[in-house]
């Protein structure tokens, strides 16, 4: 049953990712990656039911994140040093996306955990 929920969420996430990637600019890709990672961080801090987590986290956000990752691929060059230039370009771009993703996932996690802690202290 869980795999069916992940598949349904994946279909929805692929549709969302396709809408985000209609005109993939660098800024749009970076903002989409930041939003997806922030939501993943928020969902990892929540104590939701496993079915909701399967649909939202693994299905929807996992598929949308893979769509963003596919759009990050850089164009190939033709020439003798093409493998080196392609490797350097992909490595730089991947490093930026990793830093943005980890930062926003941490911010999303801390926002939920901090808000829950503050709520308990003020209650």
Coordinates of N, CA, C and O in Angstrom, one line a residue:
X1 N 0.8 -1.2 0.0 CA 0.0 0.0 0.0 C 0.9 1.3 0.0 O 0.5 2.2 -0.7
X2 N 2.0 1.2 0.7 CA 2.9 2.4 0.8 C 3.5 2.7 -0.5 O 3.6 3.9 -0.9
X3 N 3.8 1.7 -1.3 CA 4.4 1.9 -2.6 C 3.4 2.5 -3.6 O 3.8 3.3 -4.4
X4 N 2.2 2.2 -3.4 CA 1.1 2.8 -4.3 C 1.0 4.3 -4.0 O 0.9 5.1 -4.9
X5 N 1.0 4.6 -2.7 CA 1.0 6.0 -2.3 C 2.2 6.8 -2.8 O 2.0 7.9 -3.2
X6 N 3.4 6.2 -2.7 CA 4.6 6.8 -3.2 C 4.4 7.1 -4.7 O 4.8 8.1 -5.3
X7 N 3.9 6.1 -5.4 CA 3.7 6.2 -6.9 C 2.7 7.3 -7.2 O 2.9 8.1 -8.2
X8 N 1.6 7.4 -6.5 CA 0.7 8.5 -6.7 C 1.3 9.8 -6.4 O 1.1 10.8 -7.2
X9 N 2.0 9.9 -5.3 CA 2.7 11.2 -5.0 C 3.8 11.5 -6.1 O 4.0 12.7 -6.4
X10 N 4.4 10.5 -6.6 CA 5.4 10.7 -7.6 C 4.8 11.2 -8.9 O 5.4 12.1 -9.6
X11 N 3.6 10.8 -9.3 CA 3.0 11.3 -10.4 C 2.6 12.8 -10.3 O 2.8 13.6 -11.2
X12 N 2.2 13.1 -9.1 CA 1.9 14.5 -8.8 C 3.1 15.4 -8.8 O 3.2 16.5 -9.3
X13 N 4.2 14.8 -8.2 CA 5.5 15.5 -8.1 C 6.1 15.7 -9.5 O 6.7 16.8 -9.8
X14 N 5.9 14.7 -10.4 CA 6.4 14.9 -11.8 C 5.7 16.0 -12.5 O 6.3 16.7 -13.3
X15 N 4.4 16.1 -12.3 CA 3.6 17.2 -12.9 C 4.0 18.5 -12.4 O 4.2 19.5 -13.2
X16 N 4.3 18.6 -11.1 CA 4.7 19.9 -10.5 C 6.1 20.2 -11.1 O 6.4 21.4 -11.4
X17 N 7.0 19.2 -11.1 CA 8.3 19.4 -11.6 C 8.3 19.9 -13.1 O 9.1 20.7 -13.5
X18 N 7.4 19.3 -13.9 CA 7.3 19.6 -15.3 C 6.8 21.1 -15.4 O 7.3 21.8 -16.3
X19 N 5.9 21.5 -14.6 CA 5.5 22.9 -14.6 C 6.6 23.9 -14.2 O 6.7 24.9 -14.8
X20 N 7.4 23.5 -13.2 CA 8.5 24.3 -12.8 C 9.6 24.4 -13.9 O 10.3 25.4 -14.0
X21 N 9.7 23.4 -14.7 CA 10.8 23.3 -15.7 C 10.4 23.8 -17.1 O 11.0 23.4 -18.1
X22 N 9.3 24.5 -17.2 CA 8.8 24.9 -18.5 C 9.8 25.8 -19.2 O 10.1 25.7 -20.4
X23 N 10.4 26.7 -18.5 CA 11.4 27.6 -19.0 C 12.5 27.6 -17.9 O 12.6 28.5 -17.1
X24 N 13.4 26.6 -18.0 CA 14.4 26.5 -16.9 C 15.5 27.5 -17.0 O 16.5 27.4 -17.7
X25 N 15.4 28.6 -16.2 CA 16.5 29.5 -16.0 C 17.3 29.1 -14.8 O 16.8 28.3 -13.9
X26 N 18.5 29.7 -14.6 CA 19.3 29.4 -13.5 C 18.6 29.8 -12.2 O 18.6 29.0 -11.2
X27 N 18.0 30.9 -12.2 CA 17.3 31.4 -10.9 C 16.1 30.5 -10.6 O 15.9 30.2 -9.4
X28 N 15.3 30.2 -11.6 CA 14.2 29.3 -11.3 C 14.6 28.0 -10.8 O 13.9 27.4 -9.9
X29 N 15.6 27.4 -11.4 CA 16.1 26.1 -10.9 C 16.6 26.2 -9.4 O 16.3 25.3 -8.6
X30 N 17.3 27.2 -9.1 CA 17.9 27.4 -7.8 C 16.7 27.6 -6.8 O 16.7 27.1 -5.7
X31 N 15.8 28.4 -7.1 CA 14.6 28.7 -6.2 C 13.8 27.4 -6.0 O 13.4 27.1 -4.9
X32 N 13.6 26.7 -7.1 CA 12.8 25.4 -7.0 C 13.6 24.4 -6.1 O 13.0 23.8 -5.3
X33 N 14.9 24.3 -6.3 CA 15.7 23.4 -5.4 C 15.6 23.8 -4.0 O 15.5 23.0 -3.1
X34 N 15.7 25.1 -3.7 CA 15.6 25.6 -2.4 C 14.3 25.4 -1.7 O 14.2 24.9 -0.6
X35 N 13.2 25.6 -2.5 CA 11.8 25.3 -2.0 C 11.6 23.9 -1.7 O 11.1 23.5 -0.6
X36 N 12.0 23.0 -2.6 CA 11.8 21.6 -2.4 C 12.6 21.1 -1.2 O 12.1 20.3 -0.4
X37 N 13.9 21.5 -1.1 CA 14.7 21.1 0.1 C 14.2 21.6 1.4 O 14.2 21.0 2.4
X38 N 13.7 22.9 1.4 CA 13.1 23.4 2.6 C 11.9 22.7 3.0 O 11.7 22.4 4.2
X39 N 11.0 22.3 2.1 CA 9.8 21.5 2.4 C 10.2 20.1 2.9 O 9.6 19.6 3.8
X40 N 11.3 19.5 2.3 CA 11.7 18.2 2.8 C 12.2 18.3 4.2 O 12.0 17.5 5.1
X41 N 12.9 19.4 4.5 CA 13.4 19.6 5.9 C 12.3 19.8 6.9 O 12.3 19.3 8.0
X42 N 11.2 20.5 6.4 CA 10.1 20.7 7.3 C 9.3 19.4 7.5 O 8.9 19.1 8.7
X43 N 9.2 18.6 6.5 CA 8.5 17.4 6.6 C 9.3 16.4 7.5 O 8.7 15.5 8.2
X44 N 10.6 16.4 7.5 CA 11.3 15.5 8.3 C 11.2 15.9 9.8 O 11.4 15.0 10.6
X45 N 10.9 17.1 10.1 CA 10.8 17.5 11.5 C 9.4 17.2 12.0 O 9.2 17.1 13.2
X46 N 8.4 17.1 11.2 CA 7.0 16.8 11.6 C 6.8 15.4 12.0 O 7.5 14.5 11.4
X47 N 5.9 15.1 12.8 CA 5.5 13.8 13.2 C 4.2 13.5 12.5 O 3.1 13.5 13.2
X48 N 4.2 13.2 11.2 CA 3.0 12.9 10.5 C 2.9 11.4 10.4 O 3.8 10.7 10.7
X49 N 1.7 11.0 9.9 CA 1.5 9.6 9.7 C 2.4 9.1 8.6 O 2.8 9.9 7.7
X50 N 2.8 7.8 8.6 CA 3.7 7.3 7.5 C 3.0 7.4 6.1 O 3.8 7.5 5.2
X51 N 1.7 7.3 6.0 CA 1.1 7.4 4.7 C 1.2 8.8 4.2 O 1.5 9.0 3.0
X52 N 1.0 9.8 5.0 CA 1.2 11.2 4.5 C 2.6 11.5 4.1 O 2.9 12.1 3.1
X53 N 3.5 11.0 4.9 CA 5.0 11.2 4.6 C 5.3 10.5 3.3 O 6.1 11.0 2.5
X54 N 4.8 9.3 3.1 CA 5.1 8.6 1.8 C 4.6 9.4 0.6 O 5.3 9.5 -0.4
X55 N 3.4 9.9 0.7 CA 2.9 10.7 -0.4 C 3.6 12.0 -0.6 O 4.0 12.3 -1.7
X56 N 3.7 12.8 0.4 CA 4.3 14.1 0.3 C 5.8 14.1 0.1 O 6.4 14.6 -0.8
X57 N 6.5 13.5 1.1 CA 8.0 13.5 1.1 C 8.6 12.7 0.0 O 9.4 13.2 -0.8
X58 N 8.3 11.4 0.0 CA 9.0 10.5 -1.0 C 8.4 10.6 -2.3 O 9.1 10.6 -3.3
X59 N 7.1 10.8 -2.4 CA 6.4 10.9 -3.7 C 6.5 12.2 -4.4 O 7.2 12.4 -5.4
X60 N 5.8 13.2 -3.9 CA 5.8 14.5 -4.5 C 7.1 15.2 -4.5 O 7.6 15.6 -5.6
X61 N 7.7 15.4 -3.4 CA 9.0 16.2 -3.3 C 10.1 15.4 -4.0 O 11.0 16.0 -4.6
X62 N 10.1 14.1 -3.8 CA 11.2 13.3 -4.4 C 11.2 13.4 -6.0 O 12.2 13.5 -6.6
X63 N 10.0 13.3 -6.5 CA 9.9 13.4 -8.0 C 10.2 14.8 -8.5 O 10.8 15.0 -9.5
X64 N 9.7 15.8 -7.8 CA 10.0 17.2 -8.2 C 11.5 17.5 -8.1 O 12.0 18.2 -8.9
X65 N 12.1 17.0 -7.1 CA 13.6 17.2 -6.9 C 14.3 16.5 -8.1 O 15.3 17.1 -8.6
X66 N 13.9 15.3 -8.5 CA 14.5 14.7 -9.6 C 14.3 15.5 -10.9 O 15.2 15.5 -11.8
X67 N 13.2 16.1 -11.1 CA 13.0 16.9 -12.3 C 13.9 18.1 -12.3 O 14.5 18.5 -13.3
X68 N 14.1 18.7 -11.1 CA 15.0 19.9 -11.0 C 16.5 19.4 -11.3 O 17.2 20.0 -12.0
X69 N 16.8 18.2 -10.8 CA 18.2 17.7 -11.0 C 18.4 17.4 -12.5 O 19.5 17.7 -13.0
X70 N 17.4 16.9 -13.2 CA 17.6 16.7 -14.6 C 17.8 18.0 -15.4 O 18.5 18.0 -16.4
X71 N 17.2 19.0 -15.0 CA 17.3 20.3 -15.7 C 18.6 21.0 -15.4 O 19.0 21.9 -16.1
X72 N 19.3 20.5 -14.4 CA 20.6 21.2 -14.0 C 21.7 20.8 -15.0 O 22.7 21.4 -15.0
X73 N 21.5 19.7 -15.7 CA 22.6 19.2 -16.6 C 23.0 20.3 -17.6 O 22.2 20.9 -18.2
X74 N 24.3 20.4 -17.7 CA 24.9 21.5 -18.5 C 25.0 21.0 -20.0 O 25.1 19.8 -20.2
X75 N 25.1 21.9 -20.9 CA 25.3 21.5 -22.3 C 26.7 20.9 -22.5 O 27.6 21.2 -21.8
X76 N 26.8 20.0 -23.5 CA 28.0 19.4 -23.8 C 28.8 20.2 -24.8 O 28.2 20.8 -25.7
X77 N 30.1 20.2 -24.7 CA 30.9 20.9 -25.7 C 31.6 19.9 -26.6 O 31.7 18.7 -26.3
X78 N 32.0 20.4 -27.8 CA 32.7 19.5 -28.7 C 34.1 20.0 -28.8 O 34.4 21.2 -29.0
X79 N 35.0 19.1 -28.7 CA 36.4 19.4 -28.7 C 37.2 18.4 -27.9 O 36.7 17.5 -27.3
X80 N 38.6 18.6 -28.0 CA 39.5 17.6 -27.3 C 39.4 17.7 -25.8 O 39.5 16.7 -25.1
X81 N 39.1 18.9 -25.3 CA 39.1 19.0 -23.8 C 37.6 19.0 -23.3 O 37.4 19.5 -22.2
X82 N 36.7 18.5 -24.1 CA 35.3 18.5 -23.7 C 35.0 17.8 -22.4 O 34.2 18.3 -21.6
X83 N 35.6 16.6 -22.2 CA 35.3 15.9 -20.9 C 35.7 16.7 -19.7 O 35.0 16.7 -18.7
X84 N 36.9 17.3 -19.8 CA 37.4 18.1 -18.7 C 36.5 19.3 -18.4 O 36.1 19.6 -17.2
X85 N 36.1 20.0 -19.4 CA 35.3 21.2 -19.2 C 33.9 20.8 -18.7 O 33.3 21.5 -17.9
X86 N 33.3 19.7 -19.3 CA 32.0 19.3 -18.8 C 32.1 18.8 -17.4 O 31.2 19.2 -16.6
X87 N 33.1 18.1 -17.0 CA 33.3 17.7 -15.6 C 33.4 18.9 -14.6 O 32.7 18.9 -13.6
X88 N 34.2 19.8 -15.0 CA 34.3 21.0 -14.2 C 33.0 21.8 -14.0 O 32.6 22.2 -13.0
X89 N 32.3 22.0 -15.2 CA 31.1 22.7 -15.1 C 30.0 22.0 -14.3 O 29.3 22.6 -13.5
X90 N 29.9 20.7 -14.4 CA 28.9 20.0 -13.7 C 29.3 19.9 -12.2 O 28.4 20.1 -11.3
X91 N 30.6 19.8 -11.9 CA 31.0 19.8 -10.5 C 30.7 21.2 -9.8 O 30.2 21.2 -8.7
X92 N 30.9 22.3 -10.5 CA 30.6 23.6 -9.9 C 29.1 23.8 -9.7 O 28.7 24.2 -8.6
X93 N 28.3 23.4 -10.7 CA 26.9 23.5 -10.6 C 26.3 22.6 -9.5 O 25.5 23.0 -8.7
X94 N 26.8 21.4 -9.4 CA 26.4 20.5 -8.4 C 26.8 21.0 -7.0 O 26.0 20.8 -6.0
X95 N 27.9 21.6 -6.8 CA 28.3 22.1 -5.5 C 27.4 23.2 -5.1 O 27.0 23.3 -3.9
X96 N 27.0 24.1 -6.0 CA 26.1 25.2 -5.6 C 24.8 24.6 -5.2 O 24.2 25.1 -4.2
X97 N 24.2 23.7 -6.0 CA 22.9 23.1 -5.6 C 23.0 22.3 -4.3 O 22.0 22.3 -3.6
X98 N 24.1 21.7 -4.0 CA 24.2 21.0 -2.8 C 24.2 21.9 -1.6 O 23.5 21.7 -0.6
X99 N 25.0 23.0 -1.7 CA 25.0 24.0 -0.6 C 23.6 24.6 -0.4 O 23.1 24.7 0.7
X100 N 22.9 25.0 -1.5 CA 21.6 25.6 -1.4 C 20.6 24.6 -0.8 O 19.9 24.9 0.1
X101 N 20.7 23.3 -1.3 CA 19.8 22.3 -0.8 C 20.0 22.0 0.7 O 19.0 21.9 1.5
X102 N 21.2 21.8 1.1 CA 21.4 21.5 2.5 C 21.1 22.7 3.4 O 20.5 22.5 4.5
X103 N 21.4 23.9 3.0 CA 21.0 25.1 3.7 C 19.5 25.2 3.9 O 19.1 25.5 5.1
X104 N 18.8 25.1 2.9 CA 17.3 25.3 3.0 C 16.7 24.1 3.7 O 15.6 24.3 4.4
X105 N 17.2 22.9 3.6 CA 16.7 21.8 4.3 C 16.9 22.0 5.8 O 16.0 21.7 6.6
X106 N 18.0 22.5 6.2 CA 18.3 22.8 7.6 C 17.4 23.9 8.1 O 16.9 23.8 9.2
X107 N 17.2 24.9 7.3 CA 16.4 26.0 7.7 C 14.9 25.6 7.9 O 14.2 26.0 8.8
X108 N 14.4 24.7 7.0 CA 13.1 24.2 7.1 C 12.9 23.3 8.4 O 12.0 23.5 9.1
X109 N 13.9 22.5 8.6 CA 13.9 21.6 9.8 C 13.9 22.5 11.1 O 13.2 22.3 12.0
X110 N 14.8 23.5 11.1 CA 15.0 24.3 12.3 C 13.7 25.2 12.5 O 13.4 25.5 13.7
X111 N 13.1 25.6 11.5 CA 11.9 26.4 11.6 C 10.8 25.6 12.3 O 10.1 26.1 13.2
X112 N 10.6 24.4 11.9 CA 9.5 23.6 12.5 C 9.9 23.2 13.9 O 9.1 23.3 14.9
X113 N 11.1 22.8 14.1 CA 11.6 22.4 15.5 C 11.6 23.6 16.4 O 11.2 23.5 17.6
X114 N 12.1 24.7 16.0 CA 12.1 25.9 16.8 C 10.7 26.4 17.1 O 10.4 26.8 18.2
X115 N 9.8 26.4 16.1 CA 8.4 26.8 16.4 C 7.8 25.9 17.4 O 7.0 26.3 18.3
X116 N 8.0 24.6 17.3 CA 7.4 23.6 18.2 C 7.9 23.8 19.6 O 7.2 23.8 20.6
X117 N 9.2 24.1 19.7 CA 9.8 24.3 21.0 C 9.3 25.6 21.7 O 9.0 25.6 22.8
X118 N 9.2 26.6 20.9 CA 8.7 27.9 21.3 C 7.2 27.8 21.8 O 6.8 28.3 22.8
X119 N 6.4 27.0 21.0 CA 5.1 26.8 21.4 C 4.9 26.1 22.7 O 4.1 26.4 23.6
X120 N 5.8 25.0 22.9 CA 5.7 24.3 24.2 C 6.2 25.2 25.4 O 5.7 25.1 26.5
X121 N 7.2 26.1 25.2 CA 7.7 26.9 26.2 C 6.6 28.0 26.6 O 6.5 28.3 27.8
X122 N 5.9 28.5 25.6 CA 5.0 29.6 25.9 C 3.6 29.1 26.4 O 2.8 29.8 26.9
X123 N 3.4 27.8 26.2 CA 2.1 27.2 26.6 C 2.0 27.1 28.0 O 2.2 27.3 29.0

